[in-house]
Amino acid sequence: MKIISPKYDYCAKELFRNEVVRNHFLSDILEIPVEEIRSSRLLNTFLWKRYRSQKQGILDVLIELNNNIKINIEIQVKASADWDKRQLFYLAKIFTAEANKGEDYSRLRRCVAISILDFNLSDGPEYHTVYLFRDKNGIPYSDMMEIHTLELRKDLVGQNRMNDWIRLFNAESEEDLDMIKTENAGILEAIREVKVVSLSKRLRAHYEAHMKDVRDRKAREKYVRMEGEKEGFEKGLQIFILDNLEEGKNRQQIIEKLVRRFELSEKDAIMLMDKYTDRQQ
């Protein structure tokens, strides 16, 4: 049976509403014992703006861990050239959210960004990467900011705490979910949640509408691209014809070259000659 993909942001948000799923995911990706997670509370995902002209930030999932760490989980299925800048923008907004004018810097809390990416951000084989503030010799400067990336397209190697989570996010059917053999309570709960969410008529309708929008957008983009390629090809033919005319080639010679080099029919070649030579007259 086909399921609603856990990579779909609505489904992912439903998963992280589940405290068991949330706590075990954070435990595995941050490598802290799950029993040390005393609390994990979902926060408002709309980031504050100090001035009206500032850019508004809207997060996927924002969590407060143990009342002192803020964690932003973002899911991105489409490659973005500015993803690194966007992630830093959000992390900086979260970090400074409680630093009101005149207040002590001690109010600032540790912030962690987790990006779940359905594309390759780096060229290396690592699919779970942690970015920290260190000097060039590897000596820590501060642990107040930390970035994790989870790249879902890369090959899984060995036994890693994140492997089954990647299999979960990549699942496309109930059979894929059943093939995940694990004793991790968080993943088992997530599998159950995905199956339940997939049975919801409302969520499935929402999901199917979203996927239709994606397909329609891709079709539009393909059409625009093809039209652009067609326009570029015709422009190239025009330049080819005019260059040959300037070189002194006669009409029949150019038609023969168009047929031979560009695999045009003689009829199309004649039409192009008429079209572009008429413009020159």
CSV table of C-alpha atoms in Angstrom, one decimal:
chain,number,residue,atom,x,y,z
A,1,MET,CA,0.0,0.0,0.0
A,2,LYS,CA,1.3,3.5,-0.9
A,3,ILE,CA,1.8,5.8,2.0
A,4,ILE,CA,2.0,9.5,2.6
A,5,SER,CA,5.7,10.2,2.4
A,6,PRO,CA,7.3,11.1,5.7
A,7,LYS,CA,9.4,13.7,3.7
A,8,TYR,CA,6.2,15.6,3.0
A,9,ASP,CA,6.3,18.4,5.5
A,10,TYR,CA,2.7,17.9,6.7
A,11,CYS,CA,3.4,14.3,7.5
A,12,ALA,CA,6.7,15.1,9.1
A,13,LYS,CA,5.1,17.7,11.4
A,14,GLU,CA,2.6,15.1,12.5
A,15,LEU,CA,5.4,12.7,13.3
A,16,PHE,CA,7.2,15.3,15.5
A,17,ARG,CA,4.0,16.1,17.4
A,18,ASN,CA,4.4,12.6,18.8
A,19,GLU,CA,6.6,13.0,21.9
A,20,VAL,CA,8.0,9.4,21.7
A,21,VAL,CA,9.1,10.0,18.0
A,22,ARG,CA,10.4,13.4,18.8
A,23,ASN,CA,12.5,12.4,21.8
A,24,HIS,CA,14.1,9.3,20.2
A,25,PHE,CA,14.9,11.2,17.0
A,26,LEU,CA,16.6,14.0,19.0
A,27,SER,CA,18.4,11.3,21.1
A,28,ASP,CA,19.8,9.6,18.1
A,29,ILE,CA,20.8,12.6,16.1
A,30,LEU,CA,22.3,14.5,19.0
A,31,GLU,CA,23.8,11.4,20.5
A,32,ILE,CA,22.4,11.9,24.0
A,33,PRO,CA,20.7,9.2,26.1
A,34,VAL,CA,16.9,9.4,25.7
A,35,GLU,CA,16.5,9.2,29.5
A,36,GLU,CA,18.4,12.6,29.7
A,37,ILE,CA,15.6,14.2,27.7
A,38,ARG,CA,13.4,15.5,30.5
A,39,SER,CA,11.1,17.4,28.2
A,40,SER,CA,10.7,18.4,24.6
A,41,ARG,CA,8.1,21.1,23.9
A,42,LEU,CA,6.9,22.3,20.5
A,43,LEU,CA,7.2,26.1,20.0
A,44,ASN,CA,5.6,28.7,17.7
A,45,THR,CA,7.3,28.3,14.3
A,46,PHE,CA,6.8,31.9,13.3
A,47,LEU,CA,10.0,33.8,14.1
A,48,TRP,CA,9.9,37.3,15.6
A,49,LYS,CA,10.7,40.5,13.6
A,50,ARG,CA,12.3,43.4,15.5
A,51,TYR,CA,11.3,45.8,12.6
A,52,ARG,CA,8.5,45.6,10.1
A,53,SER,CA,10.9,45.7,7.2
A,54,GLN,CA,12.8,42.6,8.4
A,55,LYS,CA,12.3,39.2,6.7
A,56,GLN,CA,9.8,36.9,8.4
A,57,GLY,CA,11.1,33.4,9.2
A,58,ILE,CA,8.7,30.4,9.3
A,59,LEU,CA,10.1,27.1,10.5
A,60,ASP,CA,9.0,23.6,9.9
A,61,VAL,CA,9.4,22.3,13.5
A,62,LEU,CA,10.8,24.3,16.5
A,63,ILE,CA,11.4,22.4,19.8
A,64,GLU,CA,12.5,23.4,23.2
A,65,LEU,CA,14.6,20.6,24.8
A,66,ASN,CA,15.0,20.3,28.6
A,67,ASN,CA,13.9,24.0,28.9
A,68,ASN,CA,17.3,25.3,27.8
A,69,ILE,CA,18.0,24.2,24.2
A,70,LYS,CA,16.1,25.3,21.1
A,71,ILE,CA,16.1,23.0,18.1
A,72,ASN,CA,14.8,23.8,14.6
A,73,ILE,CA,14.1,20.8,12.3
A,74,GLU,CA,13.7,21.7,8.6
A,75,ILE,CA,12.8,19.3,5.8
A,76,GLN,CA,13.8,20.2,2.3
A,77,VAL,CA,13.0,18.0,-0.7
A,78,LYS,CA,14.1,20.3,-3.5
A,79,ALA,CA,17.7,21.4,-3.9
A,80,SER,CA,18.3,25.1,-3.1
A,81,ALA,CA,21.4,27.1,-4.1
A,82,ASP,CA,21.0,29.2,-1.0
A,83,TRP,CA,20.1,26.5,1.5
A,84,ASP,CA,23.2,27.2,3.7
A,85,LYS,CA,22.4,30.9,3.9
A,86,ARG,CA,18.7,30.1,4.7
A,87,GLN,CA,19.7,27.7,7.5
A,88,LEU,CA,22.1,30.3,9.0
A,89,PHE,CA,19.4,33.0,8.8
A,90,TYR,CA,17.0,30.8,10.7
A,91,LEU,CA,19.6,29.7,13.3
A,92,ALA,CA,20.6,33.4,13.9
A,93,LYS,CA,16.9,34.4,14.3
A,94,ILE,CA,16.3,31.7,16.8
A,95,PHE,CA,19.5,32.5,18.7
A,96,THR,CA,18.7,36.2,19.1
A,97,ALA,CA,15.0,35.8,19.6
A,98,GLU,CA,15.2,36.4,23.4
A,99,ALA,CA,17.9,39.0,23.4
A,100,ASN,CA,15.9,42.2,24.0
A,101,LYS,CA,17.6,45.5,24.2
A,102,GLY,CA,19.5,46.1,27.4
A,103,GLU,CA,19.2,42.5,28.6
A,104,ASP,CA,22.2,40.3,29.6
A,105,TYR,CA,23.7,37.9,27.1
A,106,SER,CA,23.3,35.1,29.6
A,107,ARG,CA,19.6,34.9,28.5
A,108,LEU,CA,20.8,33.5,25.1
A,109,ARG,CA,20.2,29.7,24.8
A,110,ARG,CA,22.0,27.0,22.9
A,111,CYS,CA,20.4,26.5,19.4
A,112,VAL,CA,20.7,23.5,17.1
A,113,ALA,CA,19.5,23.4,13.5
A,114,ILE,CA,18.7,20.0,11.9
A,115,SER,CA,18.2,19.9,8.2
A,116,ILE,CA,16.7,16.7,6.6
A,117,LEU,CA,17.6,17.0,2.9
A,118,ASP,CA,16.3,15.0,0.0
A,119,PHE,CA,19.3,16.1,-2.1
A,120,ASN,CA,23.1,16.0,-1.7
A,121,LEU,CA,24.4,19.1,0.0
A,122,SER,CA,28.0,17.8,0.0
A,123,ASP,CA,30.2,15.6,-2.2
A,124,GLY,CA,31.4,13.4,0.6
A,125,PRO,CA,29.9,10.0,1.5
A,126,GLU,CA,28.8,11.2,5.0
A,127,TYR,CA,25.0,11.4,5.3
A,128,HIS,CA,24.9,12.7,8.8
A,129,THR,CA,27.2,15.7,9.2
A,130,VAL,CA,27.7,18.0,12.3
A,131,TYR,CA,29.0,21.5,11.9
A,132,LEU,CA,30.4,23.2,15.0
A,133,PHE,CA,32.2,26.5,15.9
A,134,ARG,CA,35.9,25.7,16.1
A,135,ASP,CA,39.2,27.3,15.2
A,136,LYS,CA,41.4,25.9,12.4
A,137,ASN,CA,43.1,23.6,14.9
A,138,GLY,CA,39.8,22.0,15.9
A,139,ILE,CA,39.6,23.7,19.3
A,140,PRO,CA,36.0,24.6,20.3
A,141,TYR,CA,35.1,28.3,20.3
A,142,SER,CA,31.5,27.9,21.5
A,143,ASP,CA,28.8,25.2,21.6
A,144,MET,CA,25.9,27.8,21.5
A,145,MET,CA,25.3,27.0,17.8
A,146,GLU,CA,25.3,23.7,16.0
A,147,ILE,CA,24.1,22.5,12.6
A,148,HIS,CA,23.2,18.9,11.6
A,149,THR,CA,22.5,17.8,8.1
A,150,LEU,CA,20.9,14.5,7.2
A,151,GLU,CA,21.2,13.7,3.5
A,152,LEU,CA,18.6,11.1,2.5
A,153,ARG,CA,20.0,10.4,-1.0
A,154,LYS,CA,23.3,9.0,0.0
A,155,ASP,CA,24.2,5.3,0.4
A,156,LEU,CA,24.0,3.9,3.9
A,157,VAL,CA,27.1,2.4,5.3
A,158,GLY,CA,27.6,0.1,8.4
A,159,GLN,CA,25.5,0.5,11.5
A,160,ASN,CA,24.6,4.1,12.4
A,161,ARG,CA,22.0,5.4,14.8
A,162,MET,CA,20.5,7.4,11.9
A,163,ASN,CA,20.3,4.7,9.3
A,164,ASP,CA,16.8,3.5,10.2
A,165,TRP,CA,15.5,7.1,10.4
A,166,ILE,CA,16.8,7.6,6.8
A,167,ARG,CA,15.0,4.4,5.7
A,168,LEU,CA,11.9,5.7,7.4
A,169,PHE,CA,12.0,9.1,5.6
A,170,ASN,CA,12.7,7.4,2.3
A,171,ALA,CA,9.8,4.9,2.6
A,172,GLU,CA,7.3,5.0,-0.2
A,173,SER,CA,5.1,2.1,0.7
A,174,GLU,CA,3.9,0.1,3.7
A,175,GLU,CA,6.2,-2.7,2.5
A,176,ASP,CA,9.2,-0.3,2.9
A,177,LEU,CA,8.1,0.5,6.4
A,178,ASP,CA,7.8,-3.2,7.3
A,179,MET,CA,11.3,-3.9,6.0
A,180,ILE,CA,12.8,-1.6,8.7
A,181,LYS,CA,13.8,-4.1,11.4
A,182,THR,CA,14.6,-2.2,14.6
A,183,GLU,CA,14.0,-2.2,18.3
A,184,ASN,CA,14.2,1.6,18.5
A,185,ALA,CA,11.0,2.6,20.2
A,186,GLY,CA,10.9,6.0,18.4
A,187,ILE,CA,11.2,4.5,14.9
A,188,LEU,CA,8.5,1.8,15.7
A,189,GLU,CA,6.2,4.6,16.9
A,190,ALA,CA,7.0,6.6,13.8
A,191,ILE,CA,6.1,3.7,11.6
A,192,ARG,CA,2.8,3.3,13.3
A,193,GLU,CA,2.2,7.1,13.0
A,194,VAL,CA,2.9,7.1,9.2
A,195,LYS,CA,0.5,4.2,8.7
A,196,VAL,CA,-2.2,6.0,10.7
A,197,VAL,CA,-1.6,9.3,8.9
A,198,SER,CA,-1.8,7.5,5.5
A,199,LEU,CA,-5.2,6.1,6.4
A,200,SER,CA,-6.6,9.6,7.1
A,201,LYS,CA,-8.8,10.7,4.2
A,202,ARG,CA,-8.3,14.4,5.0
A,203,LEU,CA,-4.5,14.1,5.1
A,204,ARG,CA,-4.4,11.9,2.0
A,205,ALA,CA,-6.5,14.4,0.1
A,206,HIS,CA,-4.2,17.2,1.3
A,207,TYR,CA,-1.2,15.1,0.2
A,208,GLU,CA,-2.6,14.2,-3.2
A,209,ALA,CA,-3.4,17.9,-3.8
A,210,HIS,CA,0.1,18.8,-2.9
A,211,MET,CA,1.6,16.2,-5.2
A,212,LYS,CA,-0.7,17.4,-8.0
A,213,ASP,CA,0.6,20.9,-7.5
A,214,VAL,CA,4.2,19.5,-7.7
A,215,ARG,CA,3.5,17.6,-10.9
A,216,ASP,CA,1.7,20.6,-12.5
A,217,ARG,CA,4.6,22.9,-11.5
A,218,LYS,CA,7.2,20.5,-13.0
A,219,ALA,CA,5.1,20.3,-16.2
A,220,ARG,CA,5.0,24.1,-16.5
A,221,GLU,CA,8.7,24.3,-15.8
A,222,LYS,CA,9.4,21.7,-18.5
A,223,TYR,CA,7.2,23.5,-21.0
A,224,VAL,CA,9.0,26.8,-20.3
A,225,ARG,CA,12.3,25.1,-20.6
A,226,MET,CA,11.4,23.4,-23.9
A,227,GLU,CA,10.1,26.7,-25.3
A,228,GLY,CA,13.3,28.4,-24.3
A,229,GLU,CA,15.4,25.7,-25.9
A,230,LYS,CA,13.3,25.9,-29.0
A,231,GLU,CA,13.7,29.7,-29.1
A,232,GLY,CA,17.4,29.3,-28.6
A,233,PHE,CA,17.7,26.7,-31.4
A,234,GLU,CA,15.8,28.9,-33.8
A,235,LYS,CA,18.0,31.9,-32.9
A,236,GLY,CA,21.1,29.7,-33.6
A,237,LEU,CA,19.7,28.8,-37.0
A,238,GLN,CA,19.1,32.4,-37.8
A,239,ILE,CA,22.7,33.3,-36.9
A,240,PHE,CA,23.9,30.4,-39.0
A,241,ILE,CA,22.0,31.5,-42.1
A,242,LEU,CA,23.1,35.1,-41.8
A,243,ASP,CA,26.7,34.2,-41.3
A,244,ASN,CA,26.7,32.0,-44.4
A,245,LEU,CA,25.1,34.8,-46.4
A,246,GLU,CA,27.8,37.2,-45.3
A,247,GLU,CA,30.4,34.6,-46.3
A,248,GLY,CA,28.9,34.7,-49.8
A,249,LYS,CA,27.1,31.3,-49.8
A,250,ASN,CA,24.2,31.1,-52.1
A,251,ARG,CA,20.6,30.1,-51.2
A,252,GLN,CA,20.9,26.5,-52.3
A,253,GLN,CA,24.2,25.9,-50.6
A,254,ILE,CA,22.8,27.2,-47.3
A,255,ILE,CA,19.7,25.0,-47.6
A,256,GLU,CA,21.8,22.0,-48.2
A,257,LYS,CA,24.0,22.8,-45.2
A,258,LEU,CA,20.8,23.2,-43.0
A,259,VAL,CA,19.5,19.8,-44.1
A,260,ARG,CA,22.9,18.1,-43.6
A,261,ARG,CA,24.1,19.7,-40.4
A,262,PHE,CA,20.9,20.1,-38.5
A,263,GLU,CA,18.9,17.2,-39.9
A,264,LEU,CA,16.1,19.5,-41.1
A,265,SER,CA,13.7,18.6,-43.9
A,266,GLU,CA,14.3,20.4,-47.2
A,267,LYS,CA,10.9,22.0,-46.7
A,268,ASP,CA,11.7,23.4,-43.2
A,269,ALA,CA,15.1,24.6,-44.5
A,270,ILE,CA,13.5,26.5,-47.3
A,271,MET,CA,10.9,28.0,-44.8
A,272,LEU,CA,13.8,29.2,-42.6
A,273,MET,CA,15.7,30.7,-45.5
A,274,ASP,CA,12.5,32.6,-46.6
A,275,LYS,CA,11.8,33.7,-43.0
A,276,TYR,CA,15.3,35.1,-42.2
A,277,THR,CA,16.3,36.4,-45.7
A,278,ASP,CA,13.0,38.3,-45.8
A,279,ARG,CA,13.9,40.1,-42.6
A,280,GLN,CA,17.2,41.2,-44.2
A,281,GLN,CA,15.5,42.8,-47.2
